[in-house]
Amino acid sequence: MGIHAALAVHPASGHGAAARIADTVAERLRAAVDRLDVLVANSVEESRELMRTSHGAGLDVLVVLGGDGAAHQGVQFCANHDVALGLVPAGTGNDFARALGVPAEPLAAVDALVAALKSGARRRIDLGRIGDTWFATVLCAGFDASVNERANRMRWPSGPRRYDLAILAELASFRSRPVVVDTGTGRIELDATLVAIGNTRFYGGGVPICPTADPEDGVFDVTIIGHATRRGLMRMLPGLRTGKHVTHPAVRTLRARSVALTGNNWPAYADGEPQGTVPVTVSCVPGALTVLA
């Protein structure tokens, strides 16, 4: 039996970039599969329904053309239905694709997927779980989640610059808060600026907040930034882009299979999507997702 694939297109991703290249992406994918369903969705509900319909016809592979929000929806479907996931980055951040080593240029990413489809190259990676929701990259709470909220409201600029400007705006009002980080084997209580729980390294358009996170090791990497003044945060920010922030005296790192955050009502975001507020408990599920590689 041949490969039945679906291409999920999110037209708004990348300010319309996904819509502009969708036909070319579909044409290249057809060379490597026996059937390709093109699923064009303008809402989460529409996307999920189209995926369910395609799955009912025997779907093997879902390729998502879009950004991290689109990839997040693809992760939910593929993890719950044991369907392999492929990514063609065409969004603002593209952090999941970056963590998997997917080429940043969309058509190069398609060519890599075609090669993987033809060779059968696949790998299983871990996912994070919060309630009934999967996440592939980072769950964050505190300053970084507030930045994410602000960045989502912004319409300019695009790419990493949006997050940089959101950071500067949030610095004016953010204050550290008491938080409890419980891993089941240890408990930390402190005034903190943020907590990031990483299945993979990146968030915020390429910021390696958990620079050694590995989605195939069965555990999270956790980065905790303790109490920091606005001036202290400003001094730390350049190091975030290089991963050198982990050497700062205010930063703690640890590894854990599960993490419970309590002690305040910070917003929580995972894969750049809102997940309510603290308290929140997350767990790492080894090998939960198959990806084309």
PDB file of C-alpha atoms in Angstrom:
ATOM      1  CA  MET A   1       0.000   0.000   0.000  1.00  0.00           C
ATOM      2  CA  GLY A   2       1.302   3.465  -0.904  1.00  0.00           C
ATOM      3  CA  ILE A   3       1.638   6.573   1.235  1.00  0.00           C
ATOM      4  CA  HIS A   4      -1.477   8.626   1.919  1.00  0.00           C
ATOM      5  CA  ALA A   5      -0.434  12.128   2.991  1.00  0.00           C
ATOM      6  CA  ALA A   6      -2.235  15.361   3.779  1.00  0.00           C
ATOM      7  CA  LEU A   7      -0.909  18.894   3.483  1.00  0.00           C
ATOM      8  CA  ALA A   8      -2.457  21.194   6.091  1.00  0.00           C
ATOM      9  CA  VAL A   9      -2.218  24.773   4.869  1.00  0.00           C
ATOM     10  CA  HIS A  10      -2.779  27.697   7.212  1.00  0.00           C
ATOM     11  CA  PRO A  11      -3.074  30.601   4.730  1.00  0.00           C
ATOM     12  CA  ALA A  12      -2.516  33.382   7.260  1.00  0.00           C
ATOM     13  CA  SER A  13       0.820  31.996   8.483  1.00  0.00           C
ATOM     14  CA  GLY A  14       3.770  34.261   7.806  1.00  0.00           C
ATOM     15  CA  HIS A  15       1.470  37.108   6.721  1.00  0.00           C
ATOM     16  CA  GLY A  16       0.230  35.027   3.806  1.00  0.00           C
ATOM     17  CA  ALA A  17       3.523  33.290   2.962  1.00  0.00           C
ATOM     18  CA  ALA A  18       1.952  29.847   3.418  1.00  0.00           C
ATOM     19  CA  ALA A  19      -0.847  30.605   0.954  1.00  0.00           C
ATOM     20  CA  ARG A  20       1.589  31.907  -1.648  1.00  0.00           C
ATOM     21  CA  ILE A  21       3.688  28.733  -1.776  1.00  0.00           C
ATOM     22  CA  ALA A  22       0.989  26.125  -1.065  1.00  0.00           C
ATOM     23  CA  ASP A  23       0.604  25.017  -4.700  1.00  0.00           C
ATOM     24  CA  THR A  24       4.352  24.567  -5.149  1.00  0.00           C
ATOM     25  CA  VAL A  25       4.647  22.616  -1.896  1.00  0.00           C
ATOM     26  CA  ALA A  26       1.764  20.343  -2.889  1.00  0.00           C
ATOM     27  CA  GLU A  27       3.266  19.715  -6.332  1.00  0.00           C
ATOM     28  CA  ARG A  28       6.601  18.627  -4.863  1.00  0.00           C
ATOM     29  CA  LEU A  29       4.986  16.393  -2.239  1.00  0.00           C
ATOM     30  CA  ARG A  30       2.900  14.582  -4.853  1.00  0.00           C
ATOM     31  CA  ALA A  31       6.108  13.215  -6.363  1.00  0.00           C
ATOM     32  CA  ALA A  32       6.734  11.214  -3.183  1.00  0.00           C
ATOM     33  CA  VAL A  33       3.250   9.962  -2.173  1.00  0.00           C
ATOM     34  CA  ASP A  34       0.407   8.017  -3.728  1.00  0.00           C
ATOM     35  CA  ARG A  35      -2.330  10.312  -2.460  1.00  0.00           C
ATOM     36  CA  LEU A  36      -2.192  13.870  -1.197  1.00  0.00           C
ATOM     37  CA  ASP A  37      -5.140  15.644   0.425  1.00  0.00           C
ATOM     38  CA  VAL A  38      -4.758  19.438   0.582  1.00  0.00           C
ATOM     39  CA  LEU A  39      -6.464  20.782   3.696  1.00  0.00           C
ATOM     40  CA  VAL A  40      -6.885  24.558   3.728  1.00  0.00           C
ATOM     41  CA  ALA A  41      -8.168  25.824   7.076  1.00  0.00           C
ATOM     42  CA  ASN A  42      -8.756  29.304   8.451  1.00  0.00           C
ATOM     43  CA  SER A  43      -9.597  28.235  12.017  1.00  0.00           C
ATOM     44  CA  VAL A  44      -8.524  25.620  14.549  1.00  0.00           C
ATOM     45  CA  GLU A  45     -11.933  23.933  14.391  1.00  0.00           C
ATOM     46  CA  GLU A  46     -11.876  23.745  10.594  1.00  0.00           C
ATOM     47  CA  SER A  47      -8.332  22.372  10.635  1.00  0.00           C
ATOM     48  CA  ARG A  48      -9.209  19.629  13.120  1.00  0.00           C
ATOM     49  CA  GLU A  49     -12.283  18.577  11.167  1.00  0.00           C
ATOM     50  CA  LEU A  50     -10.366  18.347   7.894  1.00  0.00           C
ATOM     51  CA  MET A  51      -7.650  16.282   9.580  1.00  0.00           C
ATOM     52  CA  ARG A  52     -10.240  13.894  11.054  1.00  0.00           C
ATOM     53  CA  THR A  53     -11.841  13.427   7.639  1.00  0.00           C
ATOM     54  CA  SER A  54      -8.504  12.677   6.007  1.00  0.00           C
ATOM     55  CA  HIS A  55      -7.580  10.290   8.832  1.00  0.00           C
ATOM     56  CA  GLY A  56     -10.795   8.361   8.236  1.00  0.00           C
ATOM     57  CA  ALA A  57      -9.526   7.650   4.726  1.00  0.00           C
ATOM     58  CA  GLY A  58      -6.312   6.050   6.003  1.00  0.00           C
ATOM     59  CA  LEU A  59      -3.901   8.938   6.535  1.00  0.00           C
ATOM     60  CA  ASP A  60      -0.215   8.026   7.070  1.00  0.00           C
ATOM     61  CA  VAL A  61       1.528  11.413   7.121  1.00  0.00           C
ATOM     62  CA  LEU A  62       0.447  14.961   7.924  1.00  0.00           C
ATOM     63  CA  VAL A  63       2.588  17.801   6.556  1.00  0.00           C
ATOM     64  CA  VAL A  64       1.926  21.198   8.133  1.00  0.00           C
ATOM     65  CA  LEU A  65       2.648  24.333   6.109  1.00  0.00           C
ATOM     66  CA  GLY A  66       2.647  27.220   8.577  1.00  0.00           C
ATOM     67  CA  GLY A  67       4.165  28.510  11.782  1.00  0.00           C
ATOM     68  CA  ASP A  68       4.332  27.278  15.360  1.00  0.00           C
ATOM     69  CA  GLY A  69       0.589  27.718  15.925  1.00  0.00           C
ATOM     70  CA  ALA A  70      -0.159  25.493  12.946  1.00  0.00           C
ATOM     71  CA  ALA A  71       2.504  23.010  14.037  1.00  0.00           C
ATOM     72  CA  HIS A  72       0.937  22.913  17.517  1.00  0.00           C
ATOM     73  CA  GLN A  73      -2.384  21.819  16.013  1.00  0.00           C
ATOM     74  CA  GLY A  74      -0.611  19.226  13.915  1.00  0.00           C
ATOM     75  CA  VAL A  75       1.093  17.853  17.016  1.00  0.00           C
ATOM     76  CA  GLN A  76      -2.279  17.418  18.764  1.00  0.00           C
ATOM     77  CA  PHE A  77      -3.682  15.438  15.870  1.00  0.00           C
ATOM     78  CA  CYS A  78      -0.618  13.324  15.091  1.00  0.00           C
ATOM     79  CA  ALA A  79       0.133  12.373  18.701  1.00  0.00           C
ATOM     80  CA  ASN A  80      -3.479  11.350  19.300  1.00  0.00           C
ATOM     81  CA  HIS A  81      -3.835   9.373  16.049  1.00  0.00           C
ATOM     82  CA  ASP A  82      -0.321   7.907  15.593  1.00  0.00           C
ATOM     83  CA  VAL A  83       0.213   9.762  12.324  1.00  0.00           C
ATOM     84  CA  ALA A  84       3.688  10.941  11.296  1.00  0.00           C
ATOM     85  CA  LEU A  85       4.264  14.708  11.188  1.00  0.00           C
ATOM     86  CA  GLY A  86       6.282  16.741   8.704  1.00  0.00           C
ATOM     87  CA  LEU A  87       6.900  20.488   8.898  1.00  0.00           C
ATOM     88  CA  VAL A  88       7.305  23.176   6.258  1.00  0.00           C
ATOM     89  CA  PRO A  89       8.054  26.384   8.203  1.00  0.00           C
ATOM     90  CA  ALA A  90       6.185  29.451   6.960  1.00  0.00           C
ATOM     91  CA  GLY A  91       5.414  31.402  10.125  1.00  0.00           C
ATOM     92  CA  THR A  92       6.872  34.026  12.430  1.00  0.00           C
ATOM     93  CA  GLY A  93       8.810  31.925  14.921  1.00  0.00           C
ATOM     94  CA  ASN A  94       9.145  28.399  13.470  1.00  0.00           C
ATOM     95  CA  ASP A  95      10.723  27.194  16.714  1.00  0.00           C
ATOM     96  CA  PHE A  96       9.635  23.556  16.471  1.00  0.00           C
ATOM     97  CA  ALA A  97      10.966  23.236  12.924  1.00  0.00           C
ATOM     98  CA  ARG A  98      14.216  24.888  14.031  1.00  0.00           C
ATOM     99  CA  ALA A  99      14.604  22.429  16.916  1.00  0.00           C
ATOM    100  CA  LEU A 100      14.163  19.470  14.556  1.00  0.00           C
ATOM    101  CA  GLY A 101      16.781  20.788  12.153  1.00  0.00           C
ATOM    102  CA  VAL A 102      14.260  21.482   9.384  1.00  0.00           C
ATOM    103  CA  PRO A 103      15.656  23.872   6.729  1.00  0.00           C
ATOM    104  CA  ALA A 104      14.441  27.417   7.376  1.00  0.00           C
ATOM    105  CA  GLU A 105      13.646  28.042   3.702  1.00  0.00           C
ATOM    106  CA  PRO A 106      10.225  26.475   2.969  1.00  0.00           C
ATOM    107  CA  LEU A 107      11.013  24.890  -0.393  1.00  0.00           C
ATOM    108  CA  ALA A 108      14.248  23.436   0.950  1.00  0.00           C
ATOM    109  CA  ALA A 109      12.193  21.991   3.801  1.00  0.00           C
ATOM    110  CA  VAL A 110       9.826  20.397   1.275  1.00  0.00           C
ATOM    111  CA  ASP A 111      12.731  18.819  -0.567  1.00  0.00           C
ATOM    112  CA  ALA A 112      13.992  17.377   2.726  1.00  0.00           C
ATOM    113  CA  LEU A 113      10.518  15.965   3.428  1.00  0.00           C
ATOM    114  CA  VAL A 114      10.339  14.419  -0.041  1.00  0.00           C
ATOM    115  CA  ALA A 115      13.686  12.711   0.582  1.00  0.00           C
ATOM    116  CA  ALA A 116      12.453  11.414   3.955  1.00  0.00           C
ATOM    117  CA  LEU A 117       9.211  10.134   2.418  1.00  0.00           C
ATOM    118  CA  LYS A 118      11.096   8.272  -0.290  1.00  0.00           C
ATOM    119  CA  SER A 119      13.638   6.765   2.114  1.00  0.00           C
ATOM    120  CA  GLY A 120      11.189   6.063   4.936  1.00  0.00           C
ATOM    121  CA  ALA A 121      13.323   8.068   7.409  1.00  0.00           C
ATOM    122  CA  ARG A 122      11.358   8.699  10.606  1.00  0.00           C
ATOM    123  CA  ARG A 123      12.121   9.211  14.278  1.00  0.00           C
ATOM    124  CA  ARG A 124      10.138   9.291  17.488  1.00  0.00           C
ATOM    125  CA  ILE A 125      10.449  12.253  19.818  1.00  0.00           C
ATOM    126  CA  ASP A 126       9.142  13.190  23.253  1.00  0.00           C
ATOM    127  CA  LEU A 127       6.294  15.602  23.884  1.00  0.00           C
ATOM    128  CA  GLY A 128       5.159  17.559  26.900  1.00  0.00           C
ATOM    129  CA  ARG A 129       1.655  17.022  28.259  1.00  0.00           C
ATOM    130  CA  ILE A 130      -0.457  19.557  30.138  1.00  0.00           C
ATOM    131  CA  GLY A 131      -3.948  18.245  30.871  1.00  0.00           C
ATOM    132  CA  ASP A 132      -5.263  17.006  27.520  1.00  0.00           C
ATOM    133  CA  THR A 133      -2.883  19.160  25.480  1.00  0.00           C
ATOM    134  CA  TRP A 134       0.455  18.181  23.948  1.00  0.00           C
ATOM    135  CA  PHE A 135       3.326  20.593  23.442  1.00  0.00           C
ATOM    136  CA  ALA A 136       6.499  20.110  21.437  1.00  0.00           C
ATOM    137  CA  THR A 137       8.744  23.031  22.356  1.00  0.00           C
ATOM    138  CA  VAL A 138       8.612  25.028  25.614  1.00  0.00           C
ATOM    139  CA  LEU A 139       6.041  25.742  28.295  1.00  0.00           C
ATOM    140  CA  CYS A 140       6.761  29.111  29.852  1.00  0.00           C
ATOM    141  CA  ALA A 141       5.298  31.064  32.751  1.00  0.00           C
ATOM    142  CA  GLY A 142       6.127  34.519  34.047  1.00  0.00           C
ATOM    143  CA  PHE A 143       7.900  37.270  32.150  1.00  0.00           C
ATOM    144  CA  ASP A 144       8.338  35.267  28.948  1.00  0.00           C
ATOM    145  CA  ALA A 145       4.656  34.263  28.877  1.00  0.00           C
ATOM    146  CA  SER A 146       3.674  37.917  29.333  1.00  0.00           C
ATOM    147  CA  VAL A 147       5.979  38.787  26.429  1.00  0.00           C
ATOM    148  CA  ASN A 148       4.283  36.073  24.361  1.00  0.00           C
ATOM    149  CA  GLU A 149       0.866  37.528  25.137  1.00  0.00           C
ATOM    150  CA  ARG A 150       2.015  40.983  24.077  1.00  0.00           C
ATOM    151  CA  ALA A 151       3.735  39.702  20.919  1.00  0.00           C
ATOM    152  CA  ASN A 152       0.546  37.881  19.881  1.00  0.00           C
ATOM    153  CA  ARG A 153      -1.325  41.193  20.035  1.00  0.00           C
ATOM    154  CA  MET A 154       1.234  42.954  17.863  1.00  0.00           C
ATOM    155  CA  ARG A 155       0.876  43.159  14.081  1.00  0.00           C
ATOM    156  CA  TRP A 156       4.303  44.675  13.451  1.00  0.00           C
ATOM    157  CA  PRO A 157       7.126  43.861  13.043  1.00  0.00           C
ATOM    158  CA  SER A 158       7.375  40.224  11.924  1.00  0.00           C
ATOM    159  CA  GLY A 159       9.916  37.621  12.999  1.00  0.00           C
ATOM    160  CA  PRO A 160      12.194  37.796  16.043  1.00  0.00           C
ATOM    161  CA  ARG A 161      12.026  41.604  16.120  1.00  0.00           C
ATOM    162  CA  ARG A 162       8.419  41.350  17.290  1.00  0.00           C
ATOM    163  CA  TYR A 163       9.523  39.445  20.382  1.00  0.00           C
ATOM    164  CA  ASP A 164      12.384  41.875  21.009  1.00  0.00           C
ATOM    165  CA  LEU A 165       9.994  44.831  21.055  1.00  0.00           C
ATOM    166  CA  ALA A 166       7.502  42.943  23.217  1.00  0.00           C
ATOM    167  CA  ILE A 167      10.300  42.274  25.720  1.00  0.00           C
ATOM    168  CA  LEU A 168      11.125  45.960  25.971  1.00  0.00           C
ATOM    169  CA  ALA A 169       7.462  46.852  26.474  1.00  0.00           C
ATOM    170  CA  GLU A 170       6.970  44.255  29.216  1.00  0.00           C
ATOM    171  CA  LEU A 171      10.066  45.374  31.104  1.00  0.00           C
ATOM    172  CA  ALA A 172       8.269  48.567  32.112  1.00  0.00           C
ATOM    173  CA  SER A 173       5.674  46.810  34.260  1.00  0.00           C
ATOM    174  CA  PHE A 174       6.814  43.270  35.094  1.00  0.00           C
ATOM    175  CA  ARG A 175       7.792  42.287  38.637  1.00  0.00           C
ATOM    176  CA  SER A 176       9.173  39.007  39.972  1.00  0.00           C
ATOM    177  CA  ARG A 177       6.714  36.839  41.908  1.00  0.00           C
ATOM    178  CA  PRO A 178       6.939  33.977  44.420  1.00  0.00           C
ATOM    179  CA  VAL A 179       6.796  30.569  42.711  1.00  0.00           C
ATOM    180  CA  VAL A 180       7.149  26.933  43.764  1.00  0.00           C
ATOM    181  CA  VAL A 181       8.788  24.506  41.323  1.00  0.00           C
ATOM    182  CA  ASP A 182       8.139  20.886  42.325  1.00  0.00           C
ATOM    183  CA  THR A 183       9.686  18.058  40.270  1.00  0.00           C
ATOM    184  CA  GLY A 184       8.530  15.214  42.484  1.00  0.00           C
ATOM    185  CA  THR A 185      12.151  14.608  43.519  1.00  0.00           C
ATOM    186  CA  GLY A 186      12.869  18.173  44.632  1.00  0.00           C
ATOM    187  CA  ARG A 187      11.124  21.418  45.507  1.00  0.00           C
ATOM    188  CA  ILE A 188      12.329  24.990  44.962  1.00  0.00           C
ATOM    189  CA  GLU A 189      10.599  28.039  46.445  1.00  0.00           C
ATOM    190  CA  LEU A 190      11.828  31.454  45.337  1.00  0.00           C
ATOM    191  CA  ASP A 191      10.974  34.851  43.914  1.00  0.00           C
ATOM    192  CA  ALA A 192      11.316  34.352  40.178  1.00  0.00           C
ATOM    193  CA  THR A 193      11.074  36.227  36.922  1.00  0.00           C
ATOM    194  CA  LEU A 194      10.250  33.255  34.726  1.00  0.00           C
ATOM    195  CA  VAL A 195      10.184  29.466  34.499  1.00  0.00           C
ATOM    196  CA  ALA A 196      10.691  27.737  31.140  1.00  0.00           C
ATOM    197  CA  ILE A 197      10.115  23.979  30.779  1.00  0.00           C
ATOM    198  CA  GLY A 198      11.749  22.796  27.578  1.00  0.00           C
ATOM    199  CA  ASN A 199      11.156  19.673  25.540  1.00  0.00           C
ATOM    200  CA  THR A 200      13.204  21.395  22.840  1.00  0.00           C
ATOM    201  CA  ARG A 201      15.589  24.342  23.010  1.00  0.00           C
ATOM    202  CA  PHE A 202      13.866  27.273  21.370  1.00  0.00           C
ATOM    203  CA  TYR A 203      11.014  29.701  21.829  1.00  0.00           C
ATOM    204  CA  GLY A 204      10.277  33.296  20.868  1.00  0.00           C
ATOM    205  CA  GLY A 205      11.644  33.025  17.334  1.00  0.00           C
ATOM    206  CA  GLY A 206      14.941  31.284  18.032  1.00  0.00           C
ATOM    207  CA  VAL A 207      15.751  32.081  21.671  1.00  0.00           C
ATOM    208  CA  PRO A 208      17.538  28.992  23.137  1.00  0.00           C
ATOM    209  CA  ILE A 209      15.964  29.376  26.574  1.00  0.00           C
ATOM    210  CA  CYS A 210      16.733  25.720  27.392  1.00  0.00           C
ATOM    211  CA  PRO A 211      19.945  25.380  25.365  1.00  0.00           C
ATOM    212  CA  THR A 212      20.648  21.700  26.057  1.00  0.00           C
ATOM    213  CA  ALA A 213      17.077  20.368  25.772  1.00  0.00           C
ATOM    214  CA  ASP A 214      16.852  17.157  23.733  1.00  0.00           C
ATOM    215  CA  PRO A 215      13.438  15.844  22.572  1.00  0.00           C
ATOM    216  CA  GLU A 216      14.720  12.263  22.610  1.00  0.00           C
ATOM    217  CA  ASP A 217      16.053  11.964  26.165  1.00  0.00           C
ATOM    218  CA  GLY A 218      12.783  11.439  28.064  1.00  0.00           C
ATOM    219  CA  VAL A 219      13.117  14.483  30.340  1.00  0.00           C
ATOM    220  CA  PHE A 220      12.539  18.237  30.326  1.00  0.00           C
ATOM    221  CA  ASP A 221      15.240  20.837  30.714  1.00  0.00           C
ATOM    222  CA  VAL A 222      14.010  23.555  33.086  1.00  0.00           C
ATOM    223  CA  THR A 223      15.373  27.098  33.191  1.00  0.00           C
ATOM    224  CA  ILE A 224      14.465  29.280  36.180  1.00  0.00           C
ATOM    225  CA  ILE A 225      15.397  32.956  36.267  1.00  0.00           C
ATOM    226  CA  GLY A 226      15.169  34.166  39.841  1.00  0.00           C
ATOM    227  CA  HIS A 227      14.537  37.686  41.073  1.00  0.00           C
ATOM    228  CA  ALA A 228      15.923  40.250  38.642  1.00  0.00           C
ATOM    229  CA  THR A 229      15.603  44.009  38.422  1.00  0.00           C
ATOM    230  CA  ARG A 230      14.744  45.675  35.135  1.00  0.00           C
ATOM    231  CA  ARG A 231      18.377  46.662  34.766  1.00  0.00           C
ATOM    232  CA  GLY A 232      19.448  43.108  35.526  1.00  0.00           C
ATOM    233  CA  LEU A 233      17.076  41.718  32.906  1.00  0.00           C
ATOM    234  CA  MET A 234      18.314  44.207  30.334  1.00  0.00           C
ATOM    235  CA  ARG A 235      21.867  43.043  30.952  1.00  0.00           C
ATOM    236  CA  MET A 236      20.808  39.417  30.659  1.00  0.00           C
ATOM    237  CA  LEU A 237      18.824  39.767  27.421  1.00  0.00           C
ATOM    238  CA  PRO A 238      21.754  39.655  24.958  1.00  0.00           C
ATOM    239  CA  GLY A 239      22.792  36.331  26.445  1.00  0.00           C
ATOM    240  CA  LEU A 240      19.361  34.830  25.767  1.00  0.00           C
ATOM    241  CA  ARG A 241      20.026  34.784  22.015  1.00  0.00           C
ATOM    242  CA  THR A 242      23.215  32.783  22.525  1.00  0.00           C
ATOM    243  CA  GLY A 243      22.238  30.537  25.440  1.00  0.00           C
ATOM    244  CA  LYS A 244      24.826  32.194  27.706  1.00  0.00           C
ATOM    245  CA  HIS A 245      22.111  33.271  30.146  1.00  0.00           C
ATOM    246  CA  VAL A 246      22.451  29.919  31.932  1.00  0.00           C
ATOM    247  CA  THR A 247      25.768  31.120  33.411  1.00  0.00           C
ATOM    248  CA  HIS A 248      24.135  34.122  35.091  1.00  0.00           C
ATOM    249  CA  PRO A 249      24.024  33.920  38.930  1.00  0.00           C
ATOM    250  CA  ALA A 250      20.238  34.462  38.925  1.00  0.00           C
ATOM    251  CA  VAL A 251      19.625  31.447  36.659  1.00  0.00           C
ATOM    252  CA  ARG A 252      19.063  27.870  37.801  1.00  0.00           C
ATOM    253  CA  THR A 253      18.739  24.872  35.504  1.00  0.00           C
ATOM    254  CA  LEU A 254      17.518  21.369  36.234  1.00  0.00           C
ATOM    255  CA  ARG A 255      16.112  18.292  34.515  1.00  0.00           C
ATOM    256  CA  ALA A 256      12.849  16.580  35.366  1.00  0.00           C
ATOM    257  CA  ARG A 257      10.256  14.148  34.032  1.00  0.00           C
ATOM    258  CA  SER A 258       7.415  16.229  35.474  1.00  0.00           C
ATOM    259  CA  VAL A 259       7.083  19.731  36.876  1.00  0.00           C
ATOM    260  CA  ALA A 260       4.355  21.386  38.946  1.00  0.00           C
ATOM    261  CA  LEU A 261       4.310  25.179  39.163  1.00  0.00           C
ATOM    262  CA  THR A 262       2.347  26.842  41.969  1.00  0.00           C
ATOM    263  CA  GLY A 263       2.479  29.967  44.099  1.00  0.00           C
ATOM    264  CA  ASN A 264       1.060  32.664  41.814  1.00  0.00           C
ATOM    265  CA  ASN A 265      -1.276  33.237  38.855  1.00  0.00           C
ATOM    266  CA  TRP A 266       1.199  33.852  36.049  1.00  0.00           C
ATOM    267  CA  PRO A 267      -0.055  33.210  32.493  1.00  0.00           C
ATOM    268  CA  ALA A 268       1.288  29.984  30.979  1.00  0.00           C
ATOM    269  CA  TYR A 269       2.065  29.430  27.295  1.00  0.00           C
ATOM    270  CA  ALA A 270       3.171  26.279  25.460  1.00  0.00           C
ATOM    271  CA  ASP A 271       4.294  26.276  21.809  1.00  0.00           C
ATOM    272  CA  GLY A 272       3.327  29.948  21.892  1.00  0.00           C
ATOM    273  CA  GLU A 273      -0.307  29.073  22.657  1.00  0.00           C
ATOM    274  CA  PRO A 274      -2.151  30.111  25.873  1.00  0.00           C
ATOM    275  CA  GLN A 275      -2.604  27.355  28.472  1.00  0.00           C
ATOM    276  CA  GLY A 276      -4.385  29.215  31.254  1.00  0.00           C
ATOM    277  CA  THR A 277      -2.539  30.304  34.364  1.00  0.00           C
ATOM    278  CA  VAL A 278      -0.393  28.883  37.145  1.00  0.00           C
ATOM    279  CA  PRO A 279      -0.870  26.499  38.959  1.00  0.00           C
ATOM    280  CA  VAL A 280       0.023  24.078  36.197  1.00  0.00           C
ATOM    281  CA  THR A 281       1.490  20.564  36.033  1.00  0.00           C
ATOM    282  CA  VAL A 282       3.330  19.167  33.005  1.00  0.00           C
ATOM    283  CA  SER A 283       4.842  15.775  32.228  1.00  0.00           C
ATOM    284  CA  CYS A 284       7.269  14.510  29.592  1.00  0.00           C
ATOM    285  CA  VAL A 285       5.948  11.615  27.484  1.00  0.00           C
ATOM    286  CA  PRO A 286       8.811   9.751  25.781  1.00  0.00           C
ATOM    287  CA  GLY A 287       8.412   8.852  22.104  1.00  0.00           C
ATOM    288  CA  ALA A 288       4.932  10.358  21.846  1.00  0.00           C
ATOM    289  CA  LEU A 289       5.294  11.691  18.291  1.00  0.00           C
ATOM    290  CA  THR A 290       6.667  10.354  15.014  1.00  0.00           C
ATOM    291  CA  VAL A 291       8.294  12.950  12.775  1.00  0.00           C
ATOM    292  CA  LEU A 292       9.696  12.723   9.276  1.00  0.00           C
ATOM    293  CA  ALA A 293      13.465  13.088   9.464  1.00  0.00           C
TER     294      ALA A 293
END
